[in-house]
Amino acid sequence: MKDDGVPAHVTGAARERTFSLADLPDLREFAAAEAQRRGMPEDALGDFLVALNEVATNAVTQGSTKARLGLWREGPALVVAVHDDGREWRPPAVPGHDPPPENATSGMGLWVARLLSDDLRVTAGPGGSTVVMRFLLE
């Protein structure tokens, strides 16, 4: 696996893009087009984009000012990896596993993304954080 979350064996098939906070609208448009091109049904696109937006926003507001998106098809799933080069983050529990407190005004992004994706994994370390989400297409 490369440091941006995209496995080396799919590098040629993956579409990658670097983005910042100001680029989020273009990133969503890019990801929507790529998801549909790779077989995502129209009725699943909304949930996909909400999950992607939550994770991408976290990356550029809490990780680093620039982040990278990798997107590829792996069997029956669309896989999306978002990597930031931010400070080392050591979550006390599995990120996004439990809902935020009832009156929370933040901290919902990974929880929402986990609910909307078929699988979500977070890797954090000295090289930054990577969130990998899978969305079943079939």
PDB file of C-alpha atoms in Angstrom:
ATOM      1  CA  MET A   1       0.000   0.000   0.000  1.00  0.00           C
ATOM      2  CA  LYS A   2       1.288   3.437  -0.901  1.00  0.00           C
ATOM      3  CA  ASP A   3       1.139   6.231   1.670  1.00  0.00           C
ATOM      4  CA  ASP A   4      -2.016   7.695   0.075  1.00  0.00           C
ATOM      5  CA  GLY A   5      -4.122   4.598   0.749  1.00  0.00           C
ATOM      6  CA  VAL A   6      -4.215   3.309  -2.829  1.00  0.00           C
ATOM      7  CA  PRO A   7      -2.858  -0.250  -3.025  1.00  0.00           C
ATOM      8  CA  ALA A   8       0.085  -0.574  -5.397  1.00  0.00           C
ATOM      9  CA  HIS A   9      -1.700  -3.229  -7.484  1.00  0.00           C
ATOM     10  CA  VAL A  10      -4.434  -0.764  -8.563  1.00  0.00           C
ATOM     11  CA  THR A  11      -2.281   2.300  -9.231  1.00  0.00           C
ATOM     12  CA  GLY A  12      -2.860   2.164 -12.967  1.00  0.00           C
ATOM     13  CA  ALA A  13      -6.633   1.810 -12.555  1.00  0.00           C
ATOM     14  CA  ALA A  14      -7.021   4.360  -9.764  1.00  0.00           C
ATOM     15  CA  ARG A  15      -7.970   7.966 -10.314  1.00  0.00           C
ATOM     16  CA  GLU A  16      -6.248  10.283  -7.889  1.00  0.00           C
ATOM     17  CA  ARG A  17      -6.660  13.944  -7.047  1.00  0.00           C
ATOM     18  CA  THR A  18      -5.085  16.344  -4.561  1.00  0.00           C
ATOM     19  CA  PHE A  19      -7.503  18.821  -2.982  1.00  0.00           C
ATOM     20  CA  SER A  20      -7.911  21.597  -0.428  1.00  0.00           C
ATOM     21  CA  LEU A  21     -10.984  22.999   1.338  1.00  0.00           C
ATOM     22  CA  ALA A  22     -11.733  25.326  -1.582  1.00  0.00           C
ATOM     23  CA  ASP A  23     -11.623  22.362  -3.996  1.00  0.00           C
ATOM     24  CA  LEU A  24     -14.396  20.346  -2.283  1.00  0.00           C
ATOM     25  CA  PRO A  25     -17.156  21.247  -4.810  1.00  0.00           C
ATOM     26  CA  ASP A  26     -14.917  20.182  -7.718  1.00  0.00           C
ATOM     27  CA  LEU A  27     -13.842  17.064  -5.813  1.00  0.00           C
ATOM     28  CA  ARG A  28     -17.477  16.004  -5.346  1.00  0.00           C
ATOM     29  CA  GLU A  29     -18.157  16.545  -9.043  1.00  0.00           C
ATOM     30  CA  PHE A  30     -15.062  14.546 -10.008  1.00  0.00           C
ATOM     31  CA  ALA A  31     -15.945  11.713  -7.605  1.00  0.00           C
ATOM     32  CA  ALA A  32     -19.578  11.578  -8.782  1.00  0.00           C
ATOM     33  CA  ALA A  33     -18.508  11.240 -12.419  1.00  0.00           C
ATOM     34  CA  GLU A  34     -15.910   8.576 -11.570  1.00  0.00           C
ATOM     35  CA  ALA A  35     -18.361   6.635  -9.390  1.00  0.00           C
ATOM     36  CA  GLN A  36     -20.982   6.563 -12.125  1.00  0.00           C
ATOM     37  CA  ARG A  37     -18.375   5.601 -14.730  1.00  0.00           C
ATOM     38  CA  ARG A  38     -17.388   2.670 -12.506  1.00  0.00           C
ATOM     39  CA  GLY A  39     -20.953   1.444 -12.091  1.00  0.00           C
ATOM     40  CA  MET A  40     -22.513   3.255  -9.144  1.00  0.00           C
ATOM     41  CA  PRO A  41     -26.301   3.399  -9.547  1.00  0.00           C
ATOM     42  CA  GLU A  42     -27.843   6.875  -9.655  1.00  0.00           C
ATOM     43  CA  ASP A  43     -29.916   6.200  -6.522  1.00  0.00           C
ATOM     44  CA  ALA A  44     -26.765   5.425  -4.476  1.00  0.00           C
ATOM     45  CA  LEU A  45     -24.869   8.528  -5.555  1.00  0.00           C
ATOM     46  CA  GLY A  46     -26.303  10.856  -2.888  1.00  0.00           C
ATOM     47  CA  ASP A  47     -25.194   8.712   0.051  1.00  0.00           C
ATOM     48  CA  PHE A  48     -21.795   8.198  -1.585  1.00  0.00           C
ATOM     49  CA  LEU A  49     -21.278  11.953  -1.963  1.00  0.00           C
ATOM     50  CA  VAL A  50     -22.354  12.726   1.614  1.00  0.00           C
ATOM     51  CA  ALA A  51     -19.902  10.132   2.970  1.00  0.00           C
ATOM     52  CA  LEU A  52     -17.101  11.378   0.715  1.00  0.00           C
ATOM     53  CA  ASN A  53     -17.758  14.999   1.626  1.00  0.00           C
ATOM     54  CA  GLU A  54     -17.658  14.253   5.364  1.00  0.00           C
ATOM     55  CA  VAL A  55     -14.341  12.412   5.127  1.00  0.00           C
ATOM     56  CA  ALA A  56     -12.760  14.883   2.691  1.00  0.00           C
ATOM     57  CA  THR A  57     -13.837  17.853   4.819  1.00  0.00           C
ATOM     58  CA  ASN A  58     -12.303  16.237   7.909  1.00  0.00           C
ATOM     59  CA  ALA A  59      -9.053  15.653   6.031  1.00  0.00           C
ATOM     60  CA  VAL A  60      -8.568  19.318   5.052  1.00  0.00           C
ATOM     61  CA  THR A  61      -9.921  20.904   8.239  1.00  0.00           C
ATOM     62  CA  GLN A  62      -8.465  18.586  10.875  1.00  0.00           C
ATOM     63  CA  GLY A  63      -5.575  16.868   9.083  1.00  0.00           C
ATOM     64  CA  SER A  64      -3.664  19.100   6.694  1.00  0.00           C
ATOM     65  CA  THR A  65      -4.538  21.898   4.273  1.00  0.00           C
ATOM     66  CA  LYS A  66      -4.042  19.549   1.301  1.00  0.00           C
ATOM     67  CA  ALA A  67      -5.246  15.954   1.057  1.00  0.00           C
ATOM     68  CA  ARG A  68      -5.395  13.232  -1.603  1.00  0.00           C
ATOM     69  CA  LEU A  69      -8.284  11.203  -2.933  1.00  0.00           C
ATOM     70  CA  GLY A  70      -7.827   7.824  -4.590  1.00  0.00           C
ATOM     71  CA  LEU A  71     -10.790   6.085  -6.200  1.00  0.00           C
ATOM     72  CA  TRP A  72     -10.905   2.672  -7.882  1.00  0.00           C
ATOM     73  CA  ARG A  73     -13.071  -0.368  -8.492  1.00  0.00           C
ATOM     74  CA  GLU A  74     -12.182  -3.577  -6.692  1.00  0.00           C
ATOM     75  CA  GLY A  75     -14.470  -6.481  -7.587  1.00  0.00           C
ATOM     76  CA  PRO A  76     -18.063  -5.551  -6.779  1.00  0.00           C
ATOM     77  CA  ALA A  77     -17.065  -2.414  -4.837  1.00  0.00           C
ATOM     78  CA  LEU A  78     -16.047   1.155  -5.453  1.00  0.00           C
ATOM     79  CA  VAL A  79     -13.193   1.971  -3.074  1.00  0.00           C
ATOM     80  CA  VAL A  80     -12.329   5.500  -1.998  1.00  0.00           C
ATOM     81  CA  ALA A  81      -9.252   6.440   0.025  1.00  0.00           C
ATOM     82  CA  VAL A  82      -8.751   9.911   1.502  1.00  0.00           C
ATOM     83  CA  HIS A  83      -5.300  10.638   2.916  1.00  0.00           C
ATOM     84  CA  ASP A  84      -4.012  13.696   4.759  1.00  0.00           C
ATOM     85  CA  ASP A  85      -0.475  14.402   5.937  1.00  0.00           C
ATOM     86  CA  GLY A  86      -1.652  15.893   9.228  1.00  0.00           C
ATOM     87  CA  ARG A  87      -0.251  15.452  12.673  1.00  0.00           C
ATOM     88  CA  GLU A  88      -0.209  12.022  14.211  1.00  0.00           C
ATOM     89  CA  TRP A  89      -3.689  11.255  15.465  1.00  0.00           C
ATOM     90  CA  ARG A  90      -4.274   8.556  18.067  1.00  0.00           C
ATOM     91  CA  PRO A  91      -7.989   7.979  18.385  1.00  0.00           C
ATOM     92  CA  PRO A  92      -8.994   6.491  21.754  1.00  0.00           C
ATOM     93  CA  ALA A  93     -11.483   4.091  20.116  1.00  0.00           C
ATOM     94  CA  VAL A  94     -12.527   2.968  16.642  1.00  0.00           C
ATOM     95  CA  PRO A  95     -13.207   6.277  14.843  1.00  0.00           C
ATOM     96  CA  GLY A  96     -16.814   6.764  13.800  1.00  0.00           C
ATOM     97  CA  HIS A  97     -18.023   3.618  15.542  1.00  0.00           C
ATOM     98  CA  ASP A  98     -20.216   5.325  18.134  1.00  0.00           C
ATOM     99  CA  PRO A  99     -22.625   8.193  17.445  1.00  0.00           C
ATOM    100  CA  PRO A 100     -21.629  11.622  18.722  1.00  0.00           C
ATOM    101  CA  PRO A 101     -23.309  12.957  21.883  1.00  0.00           C
ATOM    102  CA  GLU A 102     -26.876  14.225  21.414  1.00  0.00           C
ATOM    103  CA  ASN A 103     -25.968  17.934  21.542  1.00  0.00           C
ATOM    104  CA  ALA A 104     -22.738  17.640  19.524  1.00  0.00           C
ATOM    105  CA  THR A 105     -22.032  20.335  16.950  1.00  0.00           C
ATOM    106  CA  SER A 106     -19.100  18.446  15.415  1.00  0.00           C
ATOM    107  CA  GLY A 107     -17.582  14.991  15.397  1.00  0.00           C
ATOM    108  CA  MET A 108     -20.265  13.416  13.207  1.00  0.00           C
ATOM    109  CA  GLY A 109     -18.325  13.029   9.961  1.00  0.00           C
ATOM    110  CA  LEU A 110     -16.793   9.581  10.365  1.00  0.00           C
ATOM    111  CA  TRP A 111     -19.922   8.254  12.067  1.00  0.00           C
ATOM    112  CA  VAL A 112     -22.094   9.435   9.150  1.00  0.00           C
ATOM    113  CA  ALA A 113     -19.598   8.084   6.598  1.00  0.00           C
ATOM    114  CA  ARG A 114     -19.560   4.700   8.370  1.00  0.00           C
ATOM    115  CA  LEU A 115     -23.377   4.555   8.229  1.00  0.00           C
ATOM    116  CA  LEU A 116     -23.464   5.393   4.510  1.00  0.00           C
ATOM    117  CA  SER A 117     -20.629   3.152   3.316  1.00  0.00           C
ATOM    118  CA  ASP A 118     -20.469  -0.634   3.309  1.00  0.00           C
ATOM    119  CA  ASP A 119     -17.104  -0.586   5.072  1.00  0.00           C
ATOM    120  CA  LEU A 120     -14.927   2.152   6.563  1.00  0.00           C
ATOM    121  CA  ARG A 121     -11.410   1.763   7.909  1.00  0.00           C
ATOM    122  CA  VAL A 122      -9.157   4.398   9.423  1.00  0.00           C
ATOM    123  CA  THR A 123      -5.388   4.184   9.599  1.00  0.00           C
ATOM    124  CA  ALA A 124      -3.542   6.883  11.539  1.00  0.00           C
ATOM    125  CA  GLY A 125       0.138   7.328  12.191  1.00  0.00           C
ATOM    126  CA  PRO A 126       3.108   9.661  11.899  1.00  0.00           C
ATOM    127  CA  GLY A 127       2.578   9.960   8.120  1.00  0.00           C
ATOM    128  CA  GLY A 128      -0.988  11.225   8.498  1.00  0.00           C
ATOM    129  CA  SER A 129      -4.385   9.583   8.379  1.00  0.00           C
ATOM    130  CA  THR A 130      -6.127   7.526   5.705  1.00  0.00           C
ATOM    131  CA  VAL A 131      -9.813   6.703   5.562  1.00  0.00           C
ATOM    132  CA  VAL A 132     -10.785   3.918   3.161  1.00  0.00           C
ATOM    133  CA  MET A 133     -14.467   3.426   2.334  1.00  0.00           C
ATOM    134  CA  ARG A 134     -16.096   0.701   0.243  1.00  0.00           C
ATOM    135  CA  PHE A 135     -19.413   1.022  -1.538  1.00  0.00           C
ATOM    136  CA  LEU A 136     -20.933  -2.131  -3.018  1.00  0.00           C
ATOM    137  CA  LEU A 137     -22.049  -1.639  -6.610  1.00  0.00           C
ATOM    138  CA  GLU A 138     -23.719  -4.982  -7.259  1.00  0.00           C
TER     139      GLU A 138
END
